[in-house]
Coordinates of N, CA and C in Angstrom, one line a residue:
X268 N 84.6 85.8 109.7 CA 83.8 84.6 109.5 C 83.3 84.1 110.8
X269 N 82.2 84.0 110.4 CA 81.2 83.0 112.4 C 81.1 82.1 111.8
X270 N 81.7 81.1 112.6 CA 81.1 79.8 112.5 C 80.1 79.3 113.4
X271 N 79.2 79.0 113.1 CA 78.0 78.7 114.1 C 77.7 77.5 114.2
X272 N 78.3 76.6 113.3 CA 77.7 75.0 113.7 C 76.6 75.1 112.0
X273 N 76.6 75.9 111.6 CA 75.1 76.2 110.8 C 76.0 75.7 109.0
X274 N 75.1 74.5 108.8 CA 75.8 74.2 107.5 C 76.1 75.5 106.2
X275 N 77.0 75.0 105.3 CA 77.7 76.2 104.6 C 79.3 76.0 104.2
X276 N 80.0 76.6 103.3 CA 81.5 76.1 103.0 C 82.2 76.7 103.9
X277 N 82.3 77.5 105.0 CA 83.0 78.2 105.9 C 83.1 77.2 107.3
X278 N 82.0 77.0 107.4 CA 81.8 75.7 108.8 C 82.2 74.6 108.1
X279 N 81.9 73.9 106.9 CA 83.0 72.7 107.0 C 84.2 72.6 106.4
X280 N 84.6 74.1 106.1 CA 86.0 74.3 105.9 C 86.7 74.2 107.3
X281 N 86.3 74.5 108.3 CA 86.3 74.6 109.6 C 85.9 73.2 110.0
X282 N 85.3 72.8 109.9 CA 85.3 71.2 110.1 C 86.6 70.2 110.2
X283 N 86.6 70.6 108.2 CA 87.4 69.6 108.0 C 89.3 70.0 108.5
X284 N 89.1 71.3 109.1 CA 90.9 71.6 109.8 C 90.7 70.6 111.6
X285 N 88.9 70.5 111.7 CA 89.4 69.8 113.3 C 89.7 68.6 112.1
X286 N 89.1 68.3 111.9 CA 89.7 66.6 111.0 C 91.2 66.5 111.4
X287 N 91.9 67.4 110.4 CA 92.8 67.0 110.5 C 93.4 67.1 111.6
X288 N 93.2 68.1 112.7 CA 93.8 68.0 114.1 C 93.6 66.3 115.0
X289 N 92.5 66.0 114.7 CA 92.2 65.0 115.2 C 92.8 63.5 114.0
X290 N 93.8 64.0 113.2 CA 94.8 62.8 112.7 C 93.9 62.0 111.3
X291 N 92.5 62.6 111.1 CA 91.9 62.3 110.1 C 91.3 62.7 109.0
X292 N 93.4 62.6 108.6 CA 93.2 63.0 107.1 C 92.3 62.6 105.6
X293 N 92.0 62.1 105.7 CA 91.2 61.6 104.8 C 89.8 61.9 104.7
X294 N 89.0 61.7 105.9 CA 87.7 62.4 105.7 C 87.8 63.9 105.6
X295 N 89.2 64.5 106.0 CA 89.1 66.0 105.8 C 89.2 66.3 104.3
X296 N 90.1 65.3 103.6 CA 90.2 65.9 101.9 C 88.5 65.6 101.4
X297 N 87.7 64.7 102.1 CA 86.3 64.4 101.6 C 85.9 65.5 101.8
X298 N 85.8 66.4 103.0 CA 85.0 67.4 103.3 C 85.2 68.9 102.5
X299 N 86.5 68.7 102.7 CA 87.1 69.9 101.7 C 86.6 69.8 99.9
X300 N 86.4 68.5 99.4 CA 86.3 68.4 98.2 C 84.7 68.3 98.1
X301 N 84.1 68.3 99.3 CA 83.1 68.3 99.1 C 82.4 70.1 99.0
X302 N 83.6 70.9 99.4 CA 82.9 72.1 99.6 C 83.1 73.0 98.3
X303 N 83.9 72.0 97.3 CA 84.3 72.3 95.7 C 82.8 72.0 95.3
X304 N 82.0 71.3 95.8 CA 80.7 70.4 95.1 C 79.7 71.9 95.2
X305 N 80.0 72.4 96.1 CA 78.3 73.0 96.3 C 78.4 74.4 95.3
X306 N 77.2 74.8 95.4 CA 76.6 76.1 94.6 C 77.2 77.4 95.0
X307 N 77.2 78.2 93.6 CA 77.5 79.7 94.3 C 78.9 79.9 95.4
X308 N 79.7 78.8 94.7 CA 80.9 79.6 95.4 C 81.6 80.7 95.6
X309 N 82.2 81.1 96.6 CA 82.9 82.8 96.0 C 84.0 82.3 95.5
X310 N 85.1 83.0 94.8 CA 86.3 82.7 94.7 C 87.4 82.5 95.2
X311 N 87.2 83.5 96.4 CA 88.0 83.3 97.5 C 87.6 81.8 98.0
X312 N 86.5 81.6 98.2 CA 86.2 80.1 99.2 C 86.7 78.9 98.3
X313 N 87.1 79.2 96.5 CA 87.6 78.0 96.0 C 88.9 77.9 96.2
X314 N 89.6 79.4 96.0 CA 90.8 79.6 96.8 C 91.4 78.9 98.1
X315 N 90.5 78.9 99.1 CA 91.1 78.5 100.3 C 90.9 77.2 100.3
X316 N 90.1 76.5 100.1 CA 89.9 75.1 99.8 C 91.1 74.5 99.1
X317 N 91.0 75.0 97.7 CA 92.1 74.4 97.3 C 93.4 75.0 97.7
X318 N 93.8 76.2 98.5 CA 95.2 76.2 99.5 C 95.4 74.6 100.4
X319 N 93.6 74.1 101.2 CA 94.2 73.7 102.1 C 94.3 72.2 101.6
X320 N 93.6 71.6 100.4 CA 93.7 70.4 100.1 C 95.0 70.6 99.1
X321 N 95.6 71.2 99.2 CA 97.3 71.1 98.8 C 98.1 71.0 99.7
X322 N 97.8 71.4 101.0 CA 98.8 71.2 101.8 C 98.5 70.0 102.5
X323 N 97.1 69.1 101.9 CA 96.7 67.9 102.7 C 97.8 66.8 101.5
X324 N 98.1 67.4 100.8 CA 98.8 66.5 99.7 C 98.0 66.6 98.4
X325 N 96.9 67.0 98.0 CA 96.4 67.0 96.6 C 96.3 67.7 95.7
X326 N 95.9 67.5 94.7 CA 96.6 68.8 93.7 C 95.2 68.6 92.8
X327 N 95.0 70.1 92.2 CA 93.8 70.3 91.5 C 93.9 69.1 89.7
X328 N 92.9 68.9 89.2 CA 92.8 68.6 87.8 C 93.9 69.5 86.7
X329 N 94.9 68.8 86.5 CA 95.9 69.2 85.1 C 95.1 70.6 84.2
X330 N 93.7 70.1 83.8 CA 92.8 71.1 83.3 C 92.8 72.2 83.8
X331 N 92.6 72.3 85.0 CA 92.3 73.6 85.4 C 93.1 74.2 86.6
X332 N 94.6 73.4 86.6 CA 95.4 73.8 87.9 C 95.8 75.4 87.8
X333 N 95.9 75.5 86.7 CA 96.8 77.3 86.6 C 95.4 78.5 86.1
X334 N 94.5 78.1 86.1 CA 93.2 78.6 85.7 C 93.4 80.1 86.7
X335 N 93.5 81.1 85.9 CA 93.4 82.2 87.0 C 93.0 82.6 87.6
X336 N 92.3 82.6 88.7 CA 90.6 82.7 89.4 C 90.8 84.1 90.2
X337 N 91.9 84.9 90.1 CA 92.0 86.1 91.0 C 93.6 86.7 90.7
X338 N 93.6 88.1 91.2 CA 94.9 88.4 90.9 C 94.7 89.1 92.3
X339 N 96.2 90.0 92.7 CA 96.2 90.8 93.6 C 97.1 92.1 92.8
X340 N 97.5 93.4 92.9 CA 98.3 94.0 92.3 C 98.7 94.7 93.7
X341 N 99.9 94.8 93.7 CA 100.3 95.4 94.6 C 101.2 96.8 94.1
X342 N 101.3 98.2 94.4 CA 101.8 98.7 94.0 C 102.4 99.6 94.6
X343 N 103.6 100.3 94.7 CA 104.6 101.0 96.0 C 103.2 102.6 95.8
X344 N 103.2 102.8 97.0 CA 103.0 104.6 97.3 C 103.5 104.9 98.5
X345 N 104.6 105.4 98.2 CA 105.4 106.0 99.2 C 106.3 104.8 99.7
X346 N 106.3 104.9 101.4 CA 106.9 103.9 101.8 C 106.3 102.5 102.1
X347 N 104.8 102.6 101.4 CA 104.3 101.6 101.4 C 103.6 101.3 100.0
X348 N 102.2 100.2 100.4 CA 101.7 99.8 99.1 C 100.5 99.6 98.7
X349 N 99.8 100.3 97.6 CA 98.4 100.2 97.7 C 98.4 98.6 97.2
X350 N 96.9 97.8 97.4 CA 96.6 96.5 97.1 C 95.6 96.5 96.2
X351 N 95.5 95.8 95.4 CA 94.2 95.5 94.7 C 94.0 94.0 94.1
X352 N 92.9 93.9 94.5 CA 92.6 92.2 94.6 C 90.6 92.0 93.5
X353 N 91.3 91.2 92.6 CA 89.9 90.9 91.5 C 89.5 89.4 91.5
X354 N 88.6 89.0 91.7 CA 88.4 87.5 91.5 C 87.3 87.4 90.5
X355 N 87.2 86.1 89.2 CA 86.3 86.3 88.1 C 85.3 86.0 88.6
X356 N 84.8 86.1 89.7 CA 83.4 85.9 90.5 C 82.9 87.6 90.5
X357 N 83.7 88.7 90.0 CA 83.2 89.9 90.1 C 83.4 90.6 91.8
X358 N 83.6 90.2 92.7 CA 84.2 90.6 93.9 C 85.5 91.0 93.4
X359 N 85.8 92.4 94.6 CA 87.1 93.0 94.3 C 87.5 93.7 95.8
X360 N 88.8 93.9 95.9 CA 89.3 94.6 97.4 C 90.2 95.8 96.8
X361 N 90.4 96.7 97.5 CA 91.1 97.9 97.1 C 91.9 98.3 98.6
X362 N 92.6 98.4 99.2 CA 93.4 98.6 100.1 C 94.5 99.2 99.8
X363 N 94.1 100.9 100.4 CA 94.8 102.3 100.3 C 95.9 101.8 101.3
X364 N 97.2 102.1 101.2 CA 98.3 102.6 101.8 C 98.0 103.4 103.0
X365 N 96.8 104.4 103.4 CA 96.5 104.8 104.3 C 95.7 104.3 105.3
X366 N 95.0 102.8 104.9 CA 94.6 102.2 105.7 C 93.0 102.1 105.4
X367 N 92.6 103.1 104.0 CA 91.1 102.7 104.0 C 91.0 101.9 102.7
X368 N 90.1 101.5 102.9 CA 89.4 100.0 101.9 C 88.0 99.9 101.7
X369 N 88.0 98.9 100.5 CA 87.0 99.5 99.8 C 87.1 97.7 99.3
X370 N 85.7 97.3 99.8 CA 85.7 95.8 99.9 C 84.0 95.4 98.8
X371 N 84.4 95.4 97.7 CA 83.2 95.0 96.7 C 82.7 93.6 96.4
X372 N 81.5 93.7 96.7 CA 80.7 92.1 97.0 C 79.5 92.0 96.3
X373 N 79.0 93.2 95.8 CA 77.7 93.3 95.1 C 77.8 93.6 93.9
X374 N 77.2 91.9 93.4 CA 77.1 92.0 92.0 C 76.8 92.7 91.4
X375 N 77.8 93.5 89.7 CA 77.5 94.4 89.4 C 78.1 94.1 88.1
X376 N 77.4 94.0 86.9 CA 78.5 93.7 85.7 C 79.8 94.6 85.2
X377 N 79.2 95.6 85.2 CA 80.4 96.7 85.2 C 81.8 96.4 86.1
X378 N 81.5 96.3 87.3 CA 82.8 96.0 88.2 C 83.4 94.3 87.7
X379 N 82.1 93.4 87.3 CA 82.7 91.8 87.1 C 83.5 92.2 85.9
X380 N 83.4 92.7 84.7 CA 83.8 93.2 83.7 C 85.2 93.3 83.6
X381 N 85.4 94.5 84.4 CA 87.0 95.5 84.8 C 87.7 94.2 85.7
X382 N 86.9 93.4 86.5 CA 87.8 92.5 87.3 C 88.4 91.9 86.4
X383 N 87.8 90.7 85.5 CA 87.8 90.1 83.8 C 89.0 90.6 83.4
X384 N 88.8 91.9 83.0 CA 89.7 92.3 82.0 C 91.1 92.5 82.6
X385 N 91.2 92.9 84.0 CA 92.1 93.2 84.5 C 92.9 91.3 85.1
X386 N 92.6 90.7 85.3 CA 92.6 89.3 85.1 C 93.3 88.9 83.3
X387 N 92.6 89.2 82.7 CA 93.1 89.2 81.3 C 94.3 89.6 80.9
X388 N 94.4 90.6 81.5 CA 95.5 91.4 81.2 C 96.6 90.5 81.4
X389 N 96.6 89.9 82.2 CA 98.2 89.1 82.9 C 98.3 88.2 82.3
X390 N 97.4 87.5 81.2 CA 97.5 86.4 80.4 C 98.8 86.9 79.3
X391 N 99.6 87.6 79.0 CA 100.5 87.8 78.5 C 102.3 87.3 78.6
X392 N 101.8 87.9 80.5 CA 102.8 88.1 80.9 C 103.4 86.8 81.9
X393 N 101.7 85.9 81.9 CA 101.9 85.0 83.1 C 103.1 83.6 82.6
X394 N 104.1 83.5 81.4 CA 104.6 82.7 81.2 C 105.8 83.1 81.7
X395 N 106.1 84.5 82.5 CA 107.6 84.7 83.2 C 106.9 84.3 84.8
X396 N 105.7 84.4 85.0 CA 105.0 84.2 86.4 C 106.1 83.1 87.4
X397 N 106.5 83.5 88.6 CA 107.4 82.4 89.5 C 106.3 82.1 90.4
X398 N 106.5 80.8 91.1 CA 106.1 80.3 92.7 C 106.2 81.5 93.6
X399 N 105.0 82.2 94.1 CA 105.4 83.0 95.5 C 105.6 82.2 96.4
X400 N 107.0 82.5 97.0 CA 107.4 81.8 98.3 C 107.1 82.8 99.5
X401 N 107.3 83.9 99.4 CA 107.5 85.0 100.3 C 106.3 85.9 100.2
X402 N 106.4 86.5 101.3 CA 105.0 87.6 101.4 C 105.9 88.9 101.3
X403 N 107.1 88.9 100.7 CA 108.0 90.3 100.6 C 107.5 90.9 99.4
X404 N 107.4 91.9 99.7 CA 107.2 92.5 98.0 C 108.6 93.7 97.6
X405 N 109.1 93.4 96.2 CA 109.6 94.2 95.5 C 110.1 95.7 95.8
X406 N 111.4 96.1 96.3 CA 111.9 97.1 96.9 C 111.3 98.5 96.1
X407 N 111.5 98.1 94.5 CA 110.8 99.1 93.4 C 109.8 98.4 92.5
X408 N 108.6 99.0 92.2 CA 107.8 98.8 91.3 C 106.8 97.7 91.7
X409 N 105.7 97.7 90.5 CA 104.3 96.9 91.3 C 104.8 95.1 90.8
X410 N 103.9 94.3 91.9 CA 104.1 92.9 91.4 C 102.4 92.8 91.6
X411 N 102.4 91.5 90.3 CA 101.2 90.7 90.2 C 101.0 89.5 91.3
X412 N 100.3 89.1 91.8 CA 100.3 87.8 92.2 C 99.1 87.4 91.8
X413 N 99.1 86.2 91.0 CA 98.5 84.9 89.8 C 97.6 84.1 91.1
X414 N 96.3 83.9 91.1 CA 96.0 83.0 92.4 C 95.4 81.7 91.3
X415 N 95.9 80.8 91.4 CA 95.3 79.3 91.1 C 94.7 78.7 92.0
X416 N 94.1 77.6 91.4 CA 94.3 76.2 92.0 C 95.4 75.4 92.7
X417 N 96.4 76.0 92.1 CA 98.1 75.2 92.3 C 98.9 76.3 93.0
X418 N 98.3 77.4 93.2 CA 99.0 78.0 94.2 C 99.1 79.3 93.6
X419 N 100.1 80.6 94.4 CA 100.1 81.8 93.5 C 101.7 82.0 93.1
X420 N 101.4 82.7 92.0 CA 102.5 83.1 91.3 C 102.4 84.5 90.6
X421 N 103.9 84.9 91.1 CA 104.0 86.1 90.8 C 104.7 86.8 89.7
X422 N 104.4 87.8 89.4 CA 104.7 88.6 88.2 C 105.5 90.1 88.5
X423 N 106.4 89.9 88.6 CA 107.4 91.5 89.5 C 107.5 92.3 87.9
X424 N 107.2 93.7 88.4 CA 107.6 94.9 87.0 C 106.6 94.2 86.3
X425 N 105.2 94.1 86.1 CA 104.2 94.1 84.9 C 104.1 95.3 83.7
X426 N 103.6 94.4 82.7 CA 103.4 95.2 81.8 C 102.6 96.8 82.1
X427 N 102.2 97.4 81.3 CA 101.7 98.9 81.5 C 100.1 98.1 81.3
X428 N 99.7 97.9 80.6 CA 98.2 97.1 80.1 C 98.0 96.7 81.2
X429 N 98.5 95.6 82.1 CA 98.2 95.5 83.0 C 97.6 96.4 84.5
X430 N 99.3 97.6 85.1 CA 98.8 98.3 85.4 C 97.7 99.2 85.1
X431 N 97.2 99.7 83.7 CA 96.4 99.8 83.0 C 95.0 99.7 83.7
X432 N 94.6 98.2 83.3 CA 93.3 97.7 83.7 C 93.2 97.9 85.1
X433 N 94.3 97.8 85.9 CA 93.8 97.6 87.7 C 93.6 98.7 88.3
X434 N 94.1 99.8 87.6 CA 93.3 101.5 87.6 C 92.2 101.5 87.6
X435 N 92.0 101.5 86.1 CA 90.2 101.0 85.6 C 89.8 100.8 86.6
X436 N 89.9 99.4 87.4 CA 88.9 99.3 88.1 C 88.9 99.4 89.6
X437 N 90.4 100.1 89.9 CA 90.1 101.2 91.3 C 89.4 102.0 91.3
X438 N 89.6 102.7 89.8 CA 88.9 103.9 89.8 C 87.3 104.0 89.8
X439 N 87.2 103.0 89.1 CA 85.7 102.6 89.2 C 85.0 102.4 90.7
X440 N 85.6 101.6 91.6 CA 85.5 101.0 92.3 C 85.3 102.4 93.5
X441 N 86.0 103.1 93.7 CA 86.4 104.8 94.2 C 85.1 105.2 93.8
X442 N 84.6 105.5 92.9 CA 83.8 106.4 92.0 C 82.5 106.1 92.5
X443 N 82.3 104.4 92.8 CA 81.4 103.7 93.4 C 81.1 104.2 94.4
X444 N 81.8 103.9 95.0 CA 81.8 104.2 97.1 C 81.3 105.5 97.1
X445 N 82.1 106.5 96.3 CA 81.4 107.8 96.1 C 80.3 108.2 96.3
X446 N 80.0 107.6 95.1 CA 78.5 107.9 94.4 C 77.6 107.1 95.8
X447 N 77.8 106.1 96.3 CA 77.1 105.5 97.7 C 77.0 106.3 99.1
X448 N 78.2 107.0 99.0 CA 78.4 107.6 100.4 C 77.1 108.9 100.2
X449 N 77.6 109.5 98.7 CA 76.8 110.9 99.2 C 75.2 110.7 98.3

């Protein structure tokens, strides 16, 4: 992220943390809730917004606090873990265990689709979903993590449907880069 001074939700998300440094809380939850107001948000940026106007003390609308706006999947290979990250804005991240990634930002229905469905998927299972406290993951087997408004929550040992869909759309996602590279 550059911040340049140059209006946008990144600079006065940045704004509103000197706010708070400088003890003024209140115009920072205005700035922050202001950056809920504008157009064409990504999901990540409603994400971080509403991380940091929770920890200013505020909490999203009852309506839409648990609304699932993104998942991550995380799943063991080897002694480590591949990642996979879908937000219903159609952006997706894929982060190999080996270190390469594969970072999708261009709109494409096909890929918003597979994000959707793979998002969908967890709607089954999200009533065992806990508070993530910890950034530890699971000695065996893949976890979900649920991204809200109200924070994220996780889903340890998912259904197969689940793992299912988040294939789908690595594989897609792989197939892409491919087909781009050569």
């Amino acid at each position: 992220m550059r911040l340049d001074g140059q209006p946008g939700p990144h600079q006065t998300i940045a704004d509103a943390s000197q706010l708070v440094e400088e003890g003024r809380k209140e115009a920072a939850i205005a700035r922050l809730r202001g950056v809920l107001e504008m157009p064409n948000l990504e999901t990540r940026t409603v994400l971080w917004t509403w991380s940091a106007l929770r920890e200013l003390g505020e909490n999203p609308d009852p309506k839409q606090a648990f609304e699932v706006l993104g998942i991550v999947m995380e799943i063991p290979s080897g002694d480590s873990y591949d990642s996979l990250a879908a937000y219903v804005d159609g952006s997706a991240r894929y982060l190999n265990f080996s270190g390469k990634a594969i970072f999708w930002d261009t709109p494409d229905a096909k890929i918003k689709t597979l994000c959707r469905a793979l998002i969908d998927s967890t709607i089954p299972a999200s009533a065992g979903a806990k508070p993530r406290t910890s950034l530890l993951l699971p000695k065996r087997g893949a976890q979900i993590t649920l991204l809200t408004r109200s924070g994220n929550f996780a889903i340890t040992a998912p259904p197969a449907t689940v793992v299912n869909a988040g294939a789908a759309l690595m594989m897609e996602m792989i197939k892409r880069t491919k087909e781009n590279e050569g």
